[in-house]
């Protein structure tokens, strides 16, 4: 009979990586384009799609591309802005000409596009058409809801285009400009505070509406 304690070595249980959800997988797929020669083309396509039906904004890909080539950061911002405005016009045309046929599938399958959201946007357009579009283009609000509904509710096309160019340009050039000026150290700051900063600006804008109402 063996004396003493017998030491049994047990292998540590294998840890199964948490399964990524569909949105996270889509996000990772989007970012991989930054490592390919087709990054700018992917940025343009993503920016246009996000303005009309795609659920993920182009900002992460813009940041990744700009960090990889900071001297081209402003060029990437210009691509992002132009493509986003074109995508917004596609959304506008969907709302103006095809909404009767496409409303049901959009409400069912496109994240953020709901009848309730459309009703809230309608009330904004009744009073603040330019500023409603500007706020949506600048902040994390679902811009596609505003582009499509602008066509549905007949918002003036000139107002729509100008508000889209200014808001999308400010949003993307602000991010790209920081990277162009400060380089990689700014990435952590942008990642951590982007939504907070844009929402803070949006709150200030809304407070401006309130002040105007009180004064006028």
mmCIF file of C-alpha atoms in Angstrom:
data_model
loop_
_atom_site.group_PDB
_atom_site.id
_atom_site.type_symbol
_atom_site.label_atom_id
_atom_site.label_comp_id
_atom_site.label_asym_id
_atom_site.label_seq_id
_atom_site.Cartn_x
_atom_site.Cartn_y
_atom_site.Cartn_z
ATOM 1 C CA UNK A 1 0.000 0.000 0.000
ATOM 2 C CA UNK A 2 1.415 3.345 -1.029
ATOM 3 C CA UNK A 3 2.057 5.763 1.765
ATOM 4 C CA UNK A 4 1.566 9.508 1.600
ATOM 5 C CA UNK A 5 -0.719 11.664 -0.321
ATOM 6 C CA UNK A 6 -1.035 11.151 -4.009
ATOM 7 C CA UNK A 7 -0.962 14.337 -5.955
ATOM 8 C CA UNK A 8 -3.392 14.465 -8.819
ATOM 9 C CA UNK A 9 -2.827 17.079 -11.462
ATOM 10 C CA UNK A 10 -6.019 18.389 -12.918
ATOM 11 C CA UNK A 11 -6.086 20.352 -16.087
ATOM 12 C CA UNK A 12 -7.845 23.680 -15.954
ATOM 13 C CA UNK A 13 -11.231 23.657 -17.652
ATOM 14 C CA UNK A 14 -11.249 25.162 -21.098
ATOM 15 C CA UNK A 15 -12.827 28.568 -21.291
ATOM 16 C CA UNK A 16 -15.119 28.916 -24.232
ATOM 17 C CA UNK A 17 -14.938 32.404 -25.711
ATOM 18 C CA UNK A 18 -18.171 34.325 -25.422
ATOM 19 C CA UNK A 19 -20.066 34.139 -28.643
ATOM 20 C CA UNK A 20 -20.276 37.451 -30.403
ATOM 21 C CA UNK A 21 -23.683 38.791 -31.284
ATOM 22 C CA UNK A 22 -24.633 39.646 -34.856
ATOM 23 C CA UNK A 23 -24.088 43.382 -34.388
ATOM 24 C CA UNK A 24 -20.598 42.837 -32.939
ATOM 25 C CA UNK A 25 -19.701 40.484 -35.802
ATOM 26 C CA UNK A 26 -20.924 43.098 -38.253
ATOM 27 C CA UNK A 27 -18.843 45.721 -36.459
ATOM 28 C CA UNK A 28 -15.699 43.561 -36.635
ATOM 29 C CA UNK A 29 -16.314 42.828 -40.309
ATOM 30 C CA UNK A 30 -16.614 46.546 -40.962
ATOM 31 C CA UNK A 31 -13.349 47.375 -39.173
ATOM 32 C CA UNK A 32 -11.355 44.751 -41.059
ATOM 33 C CA UNK A 33 -11.616 46.948 -44.171
ATOM 34 C CA UNK A 34 -9.209 49.388 -42.535
ATOM 35 C CA UNK A 35 -6.477 46.778 -43.020
ATOM 36 C CA UNK A 36 -7.091 46.412 -46.757
ATOM 37 C CA UNK A 37 -6.355 48.629 -49.780
ATOM 38 C CA UNK A 38 -10.110 49.011 -50.242
ATOM 39 C CA UNK A 39 -10.639 50.906 -46.991
ATOM 40 C CA UNK A 40 -11.661 54.259 -48.562
ATOM 41 C CA UNK A 41 -14.150 52.537 -50.878
ATOM 42 C CA UNK A 42 -15.591 50.607 -47.933
ATOM 43 C CA UNK A 43 -15.809 53.862 -45.951
ATOM 44 C CA UNK A 44 -17.795 55.496 -48.746
ATOM 45 C CA UNK A 45 -20.141 52.531 -49.066
ATOM 46 C CA UNK A 46 -20.684 52.265 -45.324
ATOM 47 C CA UNK A 47 -21.300 56.002 -44.956
ATOM 48 C CA UNK A 48 -23.920 55.980 -47.702
ATOM 49 C CA UNK A 49 -25.600 52.838 -46.375
ATOM 50 C CA UNK A 50 -25.753 54.097 -42.784
ATOM 51 C CA UNK A 51 -27.683 57.160 -43.912
ATOM 52 C CA UNK A 52 -30.485 55.067 -45.370
ATOM 53 C CA UNK A 53 -30.640 51.574 -43.840
ATOM 54 C CA UNK A 54 -27.403 50.243 -42.257
ATOM 55 C CA UNK A 55 -27.336 50.037 -38.416
ATOM 56 C CA UNK A 56 -23.653 50.825 -37.706
ATOM 57 C CA UNK A 57 -22.229 54.351 -38.154
ATOM 58 C CA UNK A 58 -19.029 54.893 -40.159
ATOM 59 C CA UNK A 59 -17.129 56.641 -37.350
ATOM 60 C CA UNK A 60 -15.141 53.566 -36.157
ATOM 61 C CA UNK A 61 -13.888 52.842 -39.682
ATOM 62 C CA UNK A 62 -13.088 56.526 -40.214
ATOM 63 C CA UNK A 63 -11.045 56.536 -36.996
ATOM 64 C CA UNK A 64 -9.234 53.309 -37.934
ATOM 65 C CA UNK A 65 -8.330 54.595 -41.398
ATOM 66 C CA UNK A 66 -7.261 57.999 -40.086
ATOM 67 C CA UNK A 67 -5.051 56.450 -37.422
ATOM 68 C CA UNK A 68 -3.423 54.254 -40.055
ATOM 69 C CA UNK A 69 -2.644 57.260 -42.272
ATOM 70 C CA UNK A 70 -3.072 60.443 -40.249
ATOM 71 C CA UNK A 71 -1.909 62.663 -43.128
ATOM 72 C CA UNK A 72 -4.950 61.475 -45.092
ATOM 73 C CA UNK A 73 -7.386 61.940 -42.193
ATOM 74 C CA UNK A 74 -9.098 64.997 -43.705
ATOM 75 C CA UNK A 75 -9.416 63.237 -47.052
ATOM 76 C CA UNK A 76 -11.151 60.327 -45.321
ATOM 77 C CA UNK A 77 -13.488 62.798 -43.599
ATOM 78 C CA UNK A 78 -14.365 64.339 -46.970
ATOM 79 C CA UNK A 79 -15.154 60.891 -48.398
ATOM 80 C CA UNK A 80 -17.255 60.075 -45.355
ATOM 81 C CA UNK A 81 -19.177 63.354 -45.533
ATOM 82 C CA UNK A 82 -19.880 63.240 -49.271
ATOM 83 C CA UNK A 83 -20.978 59.608 -49.221
ATOM 84 C CA UNK A 84 -23.143 60.148 -46.153
ATOM 85 C CA UNK A 85 -24.964 63.058 -47.810
ATOM 86 C CA UNK A 86 -25.489 60.962 -50.959
ATOM 87 C CA UNK A 87 -26.851 58.164 -48.765
ATOM 88 C CA UNK A 88 -29.109 60.686 -47.063
ATOM 89 C CA UNK A 89 -30.467 61.714 -50.459
ATOM 90 C CA UNK A 90 -31.147 58.051 -51.223
ATOM 91 C CA UNK A 91 -33.072 57.849 -47.956
ATOM 92 C CA UNK A 92 -34.950 61.032 -48.865
ATOM 93 C CA UNK A 93 -35.908 59.588 -52.267
ATOM 94 C CA UNK A 94 -37.026 56.340 -50.642
ATOM 95 C CA UNK A 95 -39.326 58.334 -48.395
ATOM 96 C CA UNK A 96 -40.597 60.603 -51.163
ATOM 97 C CA UNK A 97 -41.246 58.013 -53.855
ATOM 98 C CA UNK A 98 -41.144 54.457 -52.554
ATOM 99 C CA UNK A 99 -42.357 54.628 -48.986
ATOM 100 C CA UNK A 100 -45.758 53.132 -49.716
ATOM 101 C CA UNK A 101 -44.111 49.930 -50.925
ATOM 102 C CA UNK A 102 -41.156 49.843 -48.513
ATOM 103 C CA UNK A 103 -42.637 51.039 -45.213
ATOM 104 C CA UNK A 104 -43.501 47.590 -43.871
ATOM 105 C CA UNK A 105 -40.106 45.914 -44.510
ATOM 106 C CA UNK A 106 -38.256 48.983 -43.186
ATOM 107 C CA UNK A 107 -40.319 49.030 -39.994
ATOM 108 C CA UNK A 108 -39.767 45.306 -39.568
ATOM 109 C CA UNK A 109 -36.100 44.861 -40.431
ATOM 110 C CA UNK A 110 -34.188 48.165 -40.171
ATOM 111 C CA UNK A 111 -33.074 48.976 -36.596
ATOM 112 C CA UNK A 112 -34.303 52.326 -35.333
ATOM 113 C CA UNK A 113 -36.963 52.757 -38.026
ATOM 114 C CA UNK A 114 -40.333 52.470 -36.278
ATOM 115 C CA UNK A 115 -43.764 54.092 -36.686
ATOM 116 C CA UNK A 116 -43.335 55.725 -33.274
ATOM 117 C CA UNK A 117 -40.003 57.240 -34.289
ATOM 118 C CA UNK A 118 -41.585 58.625 -37.449
ATOM 119 C CA UNK A 119 -44.355 60.306 -35.482
ATOM 120 C CA UNK A 120 -41.852 61.946 -33.141
ATOM 121 C CA UNK A 121 -39.820 63.153 -36.102
ATOM 122 C CA UNK A 122 -42.941 64.547 -37.787
ATOM 123 C CA UNK A 123 -43.573 66.803 -34.797
ATOM 124 C CA UNK A 124 -39.971 68.045 -34.970
ATOM 125 C CA UNK A 125 -40.223 68.799 -38.686
ATOM 126 C CA UNK A 126 -43.359 70.832 -38.125
ATOM 127 C CA UNK A 127 -41.307 73.396 -36.194
ATOM 128 C CA UNK A 128 -37.575 72.792 -36.617
ATOM 129 C CA UNK A 129 -36.957 71.160 -39.990
ATOM 130 C CA UNK A 130 -33.365 72.404 -40.449
ATOM 131 C CA UNK A 131 -32.310 71.922 -36.838
ATOM 132 C CA UNK A 132 -33.937 68.502 -36.563
ATOM 133 C CA UNK A 133 -31.888 67.250 -39.520
ATOM 134 C CA UNK A 134 -28.756 68.999 -38.252
ATOM 135 C CA UNK A 135 -29.092 67.447 -34.796
ATOM 136 C CA UNK A 136 -29.664 63.965 -36.239
ATOM 137 C CA UNK A 137 -26.667 64.289 -38.547
ATOM 138 C CA UNK A 138 -24.362 65.362 -35.740
ATOM 139 C CA UNK A 139 -25.382 63.136 -32.817
ATOM 140 C CA UNK A 140 -25.885 59.366 -32.318
ATOM 141 C CA UNK A 141 -29.580 59.736 -33.206
ATOM 142 C CA UNK A 142 -30.602 57.294 -35.995
ATOM 143 C CA UNK A 143 -29.930 59.551 -38.985
ATOM 144 C CA UNK A 144 -31.694 57.170 -41.374
ATOM 145 C CA UNK A 145 -35.007 57.838 -39.613
ATOM 146 C CA UNK A 146 -34.621 61.539 -40.379
ATOM 147 C CA UNK A 147 -33.482 61.096 -43.989
ATOM 148 C CA UNK A 148 -36.337 58.782 -44.934
ATOM 149 C CA UNK A 149 -38.962 60.694 -42.975
ATOM 150 C CA UNK A 150 -37.791 63.963 -44.553
ATOM 151 C CA UNK A 151 -38.883 62.540 -47.899
ATOM 152 C CA UNK A 152 -42.106 61.129 -46.482
ATOM 153 C CA UNK A 153 -43.118 64.459 -44.923
ATOM 154 C CA UNK A 154 -41.903 66.625 -47.815
ATOM 155 C CA UNK A 155 -39.149 68.587 -46.076
ATOM 156 C CA UNK A 156 -37.646 71.173 -48.428
ATOM 157 C CA UNK A 157 -34.829 69.426 -50.325
ATOM 158 C CA UNK A 158 -32.494 72.436 -50.149
ATOM 159 C CA UNK A 159 -32.864 72.649 -46.372
ATOM 160 C CA UNK A 160 -32.285 68.910 -46.125
ATOM 161 C CA UNK A 161 -29.073 68.994 -48.187
ATOM 162 C CA UNK A 162 -27.570 72.029 -46.429
ATOM 163 C CA UNK A 163 -28.343 70.673 -42.947
ATOM 164 C CA UNK A 164 -26.905 67.284 -43.907
ATOM 165 C CA UNK A 165 -23.671 68.706 -45.329
ATOM 166 C CA UNK A 166 -23.077 70.942 -42.303
ATOM 167 C CA UNK A 167 -23.892 68.350 -39.638
ATOM 168 C CA UNK A 168 -22.181 65.377 -41.245
ATOM 169 C CA UNK A 169 -19.178 67.498 -42.159
ATOM 170 C CA UNK A 170 -18.845 68.880 -38.636
ATOM 171 C CA UNK A 171 -19.108 65.417 -37.123
ATOM 172 C CA UNK A 172 -16.592 63.670 -39.385
ATOM 173 C CA UNK A 173 -14.110 66.522 -39.808
ATOM 174 C CA UNK A 174 -14.017 67.073 -36.045
ATOM 175 C CA UNK A 175 -12.957 63.465 -35.489
ATOM 176 C CA UNK A 176 -10.515 63.427 -38.415
ATOM 177 C CA UNK A 177 -9.121 66.844 -37.509
ATOM 178 C CA UNK A 178 -8.273 65.722 -33.984
ATOM 179 C CA UNK A 179 -6.453 62.683 -35.344
ATOM 180 C CA UNK A 180 -4.678 64.777 -37.976
ATOM 181 C CA UNK A 181 -3.502 67.199 -35.306
ATOM 182 C CA UNK A 182 -2.740 64.892 -32.372
ATOM 183 C CA UNK A 183 -2.368 61.408 -33.883
ATOM 184 C CA UNK A 184 -2.981 58.077 -32.063
ATOM 185 C CA UNK A 185 -3.214 59.497 -28.490
ATOM 186 C CA UNK A 186 -6.572 61.020 -29.369
ATOM 187 C CA UNK A 187 -8.158 57.643 -30.191
ATOM 188 C CA UNK A 188 -8.777 56.670 -26.572
ATOM 189 C CA UNK A 189 -10.332 60.050 -25.855
ATOM 190 C CA UNK A 190 -12.641 59.797 -28.881
ATOM 191 C CA UNK A 191 -13.657 56.229 -28.052
ATOM 192 C CA UNK A 192 -14.414 57.120 -24.459
ATOM 193 C CA UNK A 193 -16.180 60.440 -24.883
ATOM 194 C CA UNK A 194 -17.586 60.620 -28.428
ATOM 195 C CA UNK A 195 -21.236 59.988 -27.548
ATOM 196 C CA UNK A 196 -21.008 62.188 -24.464
ATOM 197 C CA UNK A 197 -19.589 65.101 -26.434
ATOM 198 C CA UNK A 198 -22.106 64.868 -29.254
ATOM 199 C CA UNK A 199 -25.005 64.507 -26.840
ATOM 200 C CA UNK A 200 -23.734 67.493 -24.857
ATOM 201 C CA UNK A 201 -23.735 69.542 -28.038
ATOM 202 C CA UNK A 202 -27.226 68.284 -28.801
ATOM 203 C CA UNK A 203 -28.451 69.272 -25.335
ATOM 204 C CA UNK A 204 -27.044 72.762 -25.831
ATOM 205 C CA UNK A 205 -28.837 72.947 -29.162
ATOM 206 C CA UNK A 206 -32.129 71.895 -27.581
ATOM 207 C CA UNK A 207 -31.645 74.453 -24.816
ATOM 208 C CA UNK A 208 -31.196 76.980 -27.581
ATOM 209 C CA UNK A 209 -34.624 75.998 -28.934
ATOM 210 C CA UNK A 210 -36.119 76.543 -25.476
ATOM 211 C CA UNK A 211 -34.508 79.973 -25.150
ATOM 212 C CA UNK A 212 -35.822 80.961 -28.577
ATOM 213 C CA UNK A 213 -39.314 79.853 -27.570
ATOM 214 C CA UNK A 214 -39.152 81.877 -24.352
ATOM 215 C CA UNK A 215 -37.796 84.984 -26.033
ATOM 216 C CA UNK A 216 -40.025 84.852 -29.090
#
